mmCIF file of C-alpha atoms in Angstrom:
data_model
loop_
_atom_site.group_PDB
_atom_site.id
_atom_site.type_symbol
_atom_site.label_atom_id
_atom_site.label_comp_id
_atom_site.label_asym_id
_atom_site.label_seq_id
_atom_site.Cartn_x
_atom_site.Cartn_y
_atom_site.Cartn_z
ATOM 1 C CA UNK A 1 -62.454 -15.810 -37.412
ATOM 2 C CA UNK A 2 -59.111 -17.539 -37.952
ATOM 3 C CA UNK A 3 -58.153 -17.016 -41.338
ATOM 4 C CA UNK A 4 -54.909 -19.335 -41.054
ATOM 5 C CA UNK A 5 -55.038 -22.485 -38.557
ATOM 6 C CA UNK A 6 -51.782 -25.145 -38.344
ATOM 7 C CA UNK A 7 -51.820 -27.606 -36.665
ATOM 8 C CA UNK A 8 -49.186 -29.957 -35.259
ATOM 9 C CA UNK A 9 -46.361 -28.811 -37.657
ATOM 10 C CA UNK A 10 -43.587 -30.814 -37.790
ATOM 11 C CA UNK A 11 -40.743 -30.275 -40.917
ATOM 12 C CA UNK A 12 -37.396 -32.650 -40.641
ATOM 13 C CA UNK A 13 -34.705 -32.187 -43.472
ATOM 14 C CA UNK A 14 -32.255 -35.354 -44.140
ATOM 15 C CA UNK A 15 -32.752 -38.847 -43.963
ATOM 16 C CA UNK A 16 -33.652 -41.674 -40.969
ATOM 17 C CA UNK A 17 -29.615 -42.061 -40.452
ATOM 18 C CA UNK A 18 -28.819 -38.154 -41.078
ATOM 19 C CA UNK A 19 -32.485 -35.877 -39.595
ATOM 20 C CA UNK A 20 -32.736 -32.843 -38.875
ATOM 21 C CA UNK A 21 -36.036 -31.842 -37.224
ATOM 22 C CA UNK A 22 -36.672 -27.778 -37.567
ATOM 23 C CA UNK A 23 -39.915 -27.577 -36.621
ATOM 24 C CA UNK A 24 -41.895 -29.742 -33.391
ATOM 25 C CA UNK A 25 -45.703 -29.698 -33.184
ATOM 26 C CA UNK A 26 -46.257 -26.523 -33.811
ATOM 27 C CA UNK A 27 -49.661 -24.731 -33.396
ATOM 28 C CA UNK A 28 -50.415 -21.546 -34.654
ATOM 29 C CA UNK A 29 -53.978 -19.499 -35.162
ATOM 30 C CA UNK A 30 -54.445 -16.371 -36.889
ATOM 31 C CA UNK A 31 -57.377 -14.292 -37.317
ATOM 32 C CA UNK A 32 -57.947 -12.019 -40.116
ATOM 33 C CA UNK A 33 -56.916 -8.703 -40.148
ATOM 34 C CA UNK A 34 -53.888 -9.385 -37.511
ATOM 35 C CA UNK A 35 -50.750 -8.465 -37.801
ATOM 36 C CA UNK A 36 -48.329 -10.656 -36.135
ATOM 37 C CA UNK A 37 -44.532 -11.122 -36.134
ATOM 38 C CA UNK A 38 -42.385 -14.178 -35.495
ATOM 39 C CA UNK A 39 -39.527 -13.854 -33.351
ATOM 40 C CA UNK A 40 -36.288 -16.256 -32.977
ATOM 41 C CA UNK A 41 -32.983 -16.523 -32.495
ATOM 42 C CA UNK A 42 -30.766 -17.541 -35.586
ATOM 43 C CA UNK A 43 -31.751 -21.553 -36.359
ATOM 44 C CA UNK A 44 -34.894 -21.107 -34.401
ATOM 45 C CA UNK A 45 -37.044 -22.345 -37.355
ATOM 46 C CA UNK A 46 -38.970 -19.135 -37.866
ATOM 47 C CA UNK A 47 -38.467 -19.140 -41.669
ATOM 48 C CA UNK A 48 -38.466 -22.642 -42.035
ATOM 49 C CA UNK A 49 -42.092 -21.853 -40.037
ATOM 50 C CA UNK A 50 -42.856 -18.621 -42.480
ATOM 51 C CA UNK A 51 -41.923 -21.005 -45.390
ATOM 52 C CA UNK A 52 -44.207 -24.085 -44.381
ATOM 53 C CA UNK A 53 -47.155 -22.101 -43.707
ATOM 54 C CA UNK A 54 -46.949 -19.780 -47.048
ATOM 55 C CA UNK A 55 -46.710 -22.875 -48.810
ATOM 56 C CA UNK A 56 -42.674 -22.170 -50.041
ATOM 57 C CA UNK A 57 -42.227 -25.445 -48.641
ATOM 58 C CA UNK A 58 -44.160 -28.181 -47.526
ATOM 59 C CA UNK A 59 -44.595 -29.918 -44.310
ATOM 60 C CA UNK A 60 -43.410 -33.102 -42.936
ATOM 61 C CA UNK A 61 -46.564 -33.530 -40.973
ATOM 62 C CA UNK A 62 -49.522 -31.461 -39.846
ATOM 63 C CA UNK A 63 -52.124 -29.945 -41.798
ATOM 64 C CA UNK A 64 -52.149 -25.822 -42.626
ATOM 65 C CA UNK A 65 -55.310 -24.051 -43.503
ATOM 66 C CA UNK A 66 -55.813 -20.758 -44.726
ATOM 67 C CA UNK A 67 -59.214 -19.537 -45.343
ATOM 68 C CA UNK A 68 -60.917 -22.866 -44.247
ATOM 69 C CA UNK A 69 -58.913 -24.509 -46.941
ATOM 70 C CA UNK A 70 -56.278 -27.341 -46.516
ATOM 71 C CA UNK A 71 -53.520 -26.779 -49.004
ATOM 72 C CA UNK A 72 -50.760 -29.078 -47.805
ATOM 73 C CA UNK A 73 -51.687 -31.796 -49.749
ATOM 74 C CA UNK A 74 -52.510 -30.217 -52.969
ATOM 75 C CA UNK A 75 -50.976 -30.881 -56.028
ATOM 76 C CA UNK A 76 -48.150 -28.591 -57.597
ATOM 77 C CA UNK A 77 -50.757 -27.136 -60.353
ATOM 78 C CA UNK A 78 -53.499 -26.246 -57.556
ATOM 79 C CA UNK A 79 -51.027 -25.260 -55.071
ATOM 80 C CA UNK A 80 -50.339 -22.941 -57.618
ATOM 81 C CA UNK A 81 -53.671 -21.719 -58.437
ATOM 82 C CA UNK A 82 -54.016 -21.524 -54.847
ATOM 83 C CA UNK A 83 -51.144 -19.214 -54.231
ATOM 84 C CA UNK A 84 -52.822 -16.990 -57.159
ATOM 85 C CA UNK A 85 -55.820 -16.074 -55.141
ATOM 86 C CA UNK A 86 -55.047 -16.761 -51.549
ATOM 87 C CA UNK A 87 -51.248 -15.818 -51.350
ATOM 88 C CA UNK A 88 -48.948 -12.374 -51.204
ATOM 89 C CA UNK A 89 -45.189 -12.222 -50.461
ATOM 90 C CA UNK A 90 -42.789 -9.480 -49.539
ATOM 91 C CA UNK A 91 -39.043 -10.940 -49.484
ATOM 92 C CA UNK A 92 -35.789 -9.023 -48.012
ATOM 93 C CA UNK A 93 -33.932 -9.086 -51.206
ATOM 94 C CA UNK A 94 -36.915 -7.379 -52.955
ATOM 95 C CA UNK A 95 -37.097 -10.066 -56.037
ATOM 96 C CA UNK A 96 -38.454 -7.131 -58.936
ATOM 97 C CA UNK A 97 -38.028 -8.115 -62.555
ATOM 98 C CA UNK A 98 -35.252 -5.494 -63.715
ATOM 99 C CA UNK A 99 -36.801 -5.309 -67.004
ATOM 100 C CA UNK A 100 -40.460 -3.967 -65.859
ATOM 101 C CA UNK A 101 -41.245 -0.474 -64.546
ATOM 102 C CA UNK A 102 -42.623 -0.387 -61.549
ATOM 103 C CA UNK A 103 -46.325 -0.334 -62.660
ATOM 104 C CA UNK A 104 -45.625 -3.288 -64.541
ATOM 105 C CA UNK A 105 -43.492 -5.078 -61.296
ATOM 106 C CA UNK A 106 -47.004 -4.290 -59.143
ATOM 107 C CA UNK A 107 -49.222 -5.526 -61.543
ATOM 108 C CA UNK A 108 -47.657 -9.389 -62.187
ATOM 109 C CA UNK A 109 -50.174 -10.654 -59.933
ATOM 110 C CA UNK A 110 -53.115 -8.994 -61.497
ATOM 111 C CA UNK A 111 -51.898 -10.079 -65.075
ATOM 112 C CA UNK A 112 -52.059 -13.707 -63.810
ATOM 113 C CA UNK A 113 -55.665 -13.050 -63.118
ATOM 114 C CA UNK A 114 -56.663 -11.569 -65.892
ATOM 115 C CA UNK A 115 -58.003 -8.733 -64.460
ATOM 116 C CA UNK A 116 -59.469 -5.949 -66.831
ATOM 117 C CA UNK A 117 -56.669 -3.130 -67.634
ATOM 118 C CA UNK A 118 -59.714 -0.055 -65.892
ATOM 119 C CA UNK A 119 -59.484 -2.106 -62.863
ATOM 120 C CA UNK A 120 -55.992 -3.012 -62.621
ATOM 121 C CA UNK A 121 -54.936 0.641 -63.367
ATOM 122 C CA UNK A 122 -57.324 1.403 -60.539
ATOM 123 C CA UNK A 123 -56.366 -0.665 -58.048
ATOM 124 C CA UNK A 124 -52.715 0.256 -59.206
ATOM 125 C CA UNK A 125 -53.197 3.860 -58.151
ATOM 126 C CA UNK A 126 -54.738 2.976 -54.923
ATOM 127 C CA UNK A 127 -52.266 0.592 -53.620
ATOM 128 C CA UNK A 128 -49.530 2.810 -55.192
ATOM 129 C CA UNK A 129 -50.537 6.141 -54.006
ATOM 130 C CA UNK A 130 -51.138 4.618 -50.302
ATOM 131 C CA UNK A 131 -47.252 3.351 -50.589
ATOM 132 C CA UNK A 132 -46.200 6.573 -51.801
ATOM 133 C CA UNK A 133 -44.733 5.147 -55.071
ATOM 134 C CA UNK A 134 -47.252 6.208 -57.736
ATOM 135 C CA UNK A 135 -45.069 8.964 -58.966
ATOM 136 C CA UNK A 136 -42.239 6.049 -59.896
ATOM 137 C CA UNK A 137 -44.364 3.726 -61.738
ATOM 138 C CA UNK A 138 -42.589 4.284 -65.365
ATOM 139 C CA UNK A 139 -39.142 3.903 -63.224
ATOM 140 C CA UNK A 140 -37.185 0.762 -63.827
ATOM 141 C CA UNK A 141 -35.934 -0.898 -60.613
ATOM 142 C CA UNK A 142 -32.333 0.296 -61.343
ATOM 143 C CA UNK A 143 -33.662 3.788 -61.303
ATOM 144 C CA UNK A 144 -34.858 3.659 -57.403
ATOM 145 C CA UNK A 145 -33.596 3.628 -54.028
ATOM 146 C CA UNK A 146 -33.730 0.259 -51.845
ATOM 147 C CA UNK A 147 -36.509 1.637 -49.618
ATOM 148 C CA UNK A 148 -39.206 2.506 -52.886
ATOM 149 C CA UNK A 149 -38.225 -1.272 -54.291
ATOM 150 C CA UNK A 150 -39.281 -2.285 -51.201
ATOM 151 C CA UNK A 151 -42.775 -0.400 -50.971
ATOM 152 C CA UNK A 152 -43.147 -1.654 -54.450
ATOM 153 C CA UNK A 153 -42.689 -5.224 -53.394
ATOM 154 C CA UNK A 154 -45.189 -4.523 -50.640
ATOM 155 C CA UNK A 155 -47.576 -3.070 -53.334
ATOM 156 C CA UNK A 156 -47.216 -6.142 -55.853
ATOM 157 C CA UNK A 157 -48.188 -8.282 -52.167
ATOM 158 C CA UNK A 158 -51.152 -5.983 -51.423
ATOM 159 C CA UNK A 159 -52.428 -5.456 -55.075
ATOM 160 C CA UNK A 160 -54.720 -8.491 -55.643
ATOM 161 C CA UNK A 161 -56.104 -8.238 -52.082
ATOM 162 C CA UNK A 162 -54.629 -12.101 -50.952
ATOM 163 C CA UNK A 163 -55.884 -13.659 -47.820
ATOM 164 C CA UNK A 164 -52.508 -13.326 -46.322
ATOM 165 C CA UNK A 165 -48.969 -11.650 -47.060
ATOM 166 C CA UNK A 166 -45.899 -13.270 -45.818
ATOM 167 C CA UNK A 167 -43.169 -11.104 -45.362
ATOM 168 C CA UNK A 168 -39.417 -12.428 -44.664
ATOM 169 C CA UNK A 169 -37.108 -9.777 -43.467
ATOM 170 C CA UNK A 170 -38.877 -6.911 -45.390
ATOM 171 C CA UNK A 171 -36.424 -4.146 -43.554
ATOM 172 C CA UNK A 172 -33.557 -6.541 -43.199
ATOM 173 C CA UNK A 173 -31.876 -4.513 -46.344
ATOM 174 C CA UNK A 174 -33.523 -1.180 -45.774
ATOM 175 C CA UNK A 175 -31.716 2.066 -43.622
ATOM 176 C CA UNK A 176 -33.802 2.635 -40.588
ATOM 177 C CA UNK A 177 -35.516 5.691 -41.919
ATOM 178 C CA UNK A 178 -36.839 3.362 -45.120
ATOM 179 C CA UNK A 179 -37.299 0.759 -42.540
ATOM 180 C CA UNK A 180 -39.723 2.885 -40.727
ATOM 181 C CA UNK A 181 -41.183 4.005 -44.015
ATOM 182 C CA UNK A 182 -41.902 1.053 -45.230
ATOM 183 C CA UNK A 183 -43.506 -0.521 -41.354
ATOM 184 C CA UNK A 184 -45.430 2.601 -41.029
ATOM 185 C CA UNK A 185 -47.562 2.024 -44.718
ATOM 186 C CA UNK A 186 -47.442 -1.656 -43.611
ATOM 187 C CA UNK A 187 -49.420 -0.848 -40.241
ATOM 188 C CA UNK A 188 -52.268 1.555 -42.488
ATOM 189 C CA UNK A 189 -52.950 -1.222 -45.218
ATOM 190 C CA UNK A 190 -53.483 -3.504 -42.233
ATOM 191 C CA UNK A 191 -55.772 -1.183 -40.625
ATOM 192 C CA UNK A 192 -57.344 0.161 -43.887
ATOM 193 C CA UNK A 193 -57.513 -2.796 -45.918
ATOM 194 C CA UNK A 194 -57.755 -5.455 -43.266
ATOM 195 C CA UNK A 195 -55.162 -6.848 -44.624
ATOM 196 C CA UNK A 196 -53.385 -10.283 -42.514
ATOM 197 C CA UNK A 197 -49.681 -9.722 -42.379
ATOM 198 C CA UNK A 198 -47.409 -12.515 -41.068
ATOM 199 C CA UNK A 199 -43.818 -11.108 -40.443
ATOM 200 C CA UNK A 200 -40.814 -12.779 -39.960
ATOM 201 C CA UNK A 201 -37.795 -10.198 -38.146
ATOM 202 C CA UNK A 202 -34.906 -10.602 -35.932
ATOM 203 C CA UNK A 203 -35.720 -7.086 -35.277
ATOM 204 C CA UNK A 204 -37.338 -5.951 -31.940
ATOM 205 C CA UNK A 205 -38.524 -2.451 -33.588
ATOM 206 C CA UNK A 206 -40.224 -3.923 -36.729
ATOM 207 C CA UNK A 207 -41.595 -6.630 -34.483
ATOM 208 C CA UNK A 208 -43.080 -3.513 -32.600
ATOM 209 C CA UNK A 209 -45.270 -2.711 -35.206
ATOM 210 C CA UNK A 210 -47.031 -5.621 -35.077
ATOM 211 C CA UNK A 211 -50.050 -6.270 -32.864
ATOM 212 C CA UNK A 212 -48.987 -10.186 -31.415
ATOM 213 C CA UNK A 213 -45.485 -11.374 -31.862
ATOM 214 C CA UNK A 214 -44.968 -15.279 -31.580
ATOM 215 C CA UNK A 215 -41.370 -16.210 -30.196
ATOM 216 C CA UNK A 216 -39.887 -19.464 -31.206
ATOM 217 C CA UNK A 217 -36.565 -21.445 -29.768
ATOM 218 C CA UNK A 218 -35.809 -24.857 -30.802
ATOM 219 C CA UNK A 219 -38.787 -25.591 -33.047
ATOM 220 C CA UNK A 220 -41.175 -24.915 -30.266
ATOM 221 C CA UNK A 221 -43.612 -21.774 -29.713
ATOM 222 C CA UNK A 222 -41.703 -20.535 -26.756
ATOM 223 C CA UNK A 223 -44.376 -17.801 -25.435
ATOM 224 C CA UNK A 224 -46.184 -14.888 -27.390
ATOM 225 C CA UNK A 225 -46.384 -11.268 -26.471
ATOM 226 C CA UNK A 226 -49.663 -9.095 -27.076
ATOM 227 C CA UNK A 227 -49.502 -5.327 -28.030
ATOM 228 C CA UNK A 228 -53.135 -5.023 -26.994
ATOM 229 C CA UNK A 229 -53.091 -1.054 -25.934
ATOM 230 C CA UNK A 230 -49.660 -0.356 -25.509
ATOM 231 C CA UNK A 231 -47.971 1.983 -26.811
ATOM 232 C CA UNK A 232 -45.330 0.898 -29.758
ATOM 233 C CA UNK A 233 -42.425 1.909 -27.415
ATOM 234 C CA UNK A 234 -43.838 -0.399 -24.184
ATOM 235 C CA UNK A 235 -44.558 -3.186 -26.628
ATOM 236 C CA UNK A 236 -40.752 -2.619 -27.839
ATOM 237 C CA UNK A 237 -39.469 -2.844 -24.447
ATOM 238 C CA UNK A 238 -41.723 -5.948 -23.987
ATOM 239 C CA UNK A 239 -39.962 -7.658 -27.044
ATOM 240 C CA UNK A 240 -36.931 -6.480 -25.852
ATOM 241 C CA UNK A 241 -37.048 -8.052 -22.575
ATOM 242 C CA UNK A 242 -38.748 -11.530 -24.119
ATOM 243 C CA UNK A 243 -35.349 -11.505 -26.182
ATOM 244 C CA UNK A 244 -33.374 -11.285 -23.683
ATOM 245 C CA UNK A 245 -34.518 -13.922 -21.494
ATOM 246 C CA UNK A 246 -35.085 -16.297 -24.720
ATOM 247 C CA UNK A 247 -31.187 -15.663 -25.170
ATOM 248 C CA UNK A 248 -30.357 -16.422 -21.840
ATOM 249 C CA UNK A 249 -32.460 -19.782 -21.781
ATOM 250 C CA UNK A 250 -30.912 -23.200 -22.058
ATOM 251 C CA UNK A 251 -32.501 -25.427 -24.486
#
């Protein structure tokens, strides 16, 4: 079942004397539970794509789905409400309150819901423990290394179980060995939890992680690459080689 279905997504910026189209007709399915990366070459449009379709910003023309439900037309209050339920984000510069522990950090979304404090201290320890940040969660964000802020972004994303989490760059600040960290508990919730995970990366090894990787050039879908059951270092050398002849194409 598709769990996120656009449709004909176009997004200009500027005026009829001064446009800029980004994105051009863009079509893009995803079924629940997938975990899929988008792929592009500096000015592409992939987080102009990321941004359209997590509702950051809003289209020019199209229509975006998630869940069998149309949201580009709502209203600033629903779209809100909306983005409560439906909605998780991971982002490369972390974006932690510097004033809340870490429990508190992975929480916000739960405290939005109103969730009861058994079950959100539950679901806290679950989410936390499968990051591997549980034992920080009185720790201020000052107090831990780039790699555990990022886990704990991904376990404020994860916590109220959201249709799908939108993640921009989450290694693009991390040392490889966080990097990996952080991809490998990525991959489990996906598997474990089911969890839909659209990625945006300029890099080929966190792409690899992914099970489908959609390439874009130009505003277009250029072509899409499927891990299916290949290993993670043929479906990096598949990526690799996709890159390579997107950067030697003339558009």
């Amino acid at each position: 079942m598709a769990i996120l279905e656009a449709s004909k997504i176009y997004k200009s910026y500027g005026n009829k004397f001064n446009k800029q189209e980004v994105l051009k007709g863009i079509d893009l399915s995803v079924e629940k539970g997938e975990f899929v990366s988008i792929m592009g070459a500096s000015g592409s449009g992939k987080t102009t794509l990321l941004n359209v379709l997590s509702s950051i910003d809003k289209v020019s023309l199209g229509s975006i789905k998630i869940e069998g439900k149309e949201f580009t037309g709502l209203k600033e209050k629903d779209l809100a409400e909306f983005r409560k339920h439906h909605l998780g984000f991971i982002f490369q510069e972390y974006n932690l309150l510097d004033t809340l522990t870490v429990k508190e950090n992975v929480l916000l979304p739960l405290s939005i819901k109103q969730v009861s404090r058994k079950e959100a201290d539950h679901k806290f320890r679950e989410v936390a423990t499968e990051l591997g940040i549980y034992e920080l969660k009185d720790k201020y964000p000052n107090e831990i290394s780039g790699g555990q802020k990022q886990r704990t972004s991904a376990a404020r994303a994860f916590i109220h179980e959201p249709s799908i989490i939108f993640a921009d760059e989450p290694t693009g600040a991390l040392d490889s060995k966080s990097a990996s960290d952080l991809l490998n508990k990525l991959s489990e919730l996906n598997r474990k939890m089911e969890a839909t995970i659209i990625m945006v990366t300029h890099d080929p090894v966190a792409a690899s992680y992914c099970g489908r990787v959609v390439f874009i050039k130009d505003g277009q879908i250029y072509t899409q690459l499927n891990k299916g059951e290949e290993t993670r270092q043929a479906f990096f050398n598949d990526i690799m080689k996709t890159q390579g002849v997107l950067g030697g194409v003339q558009g």
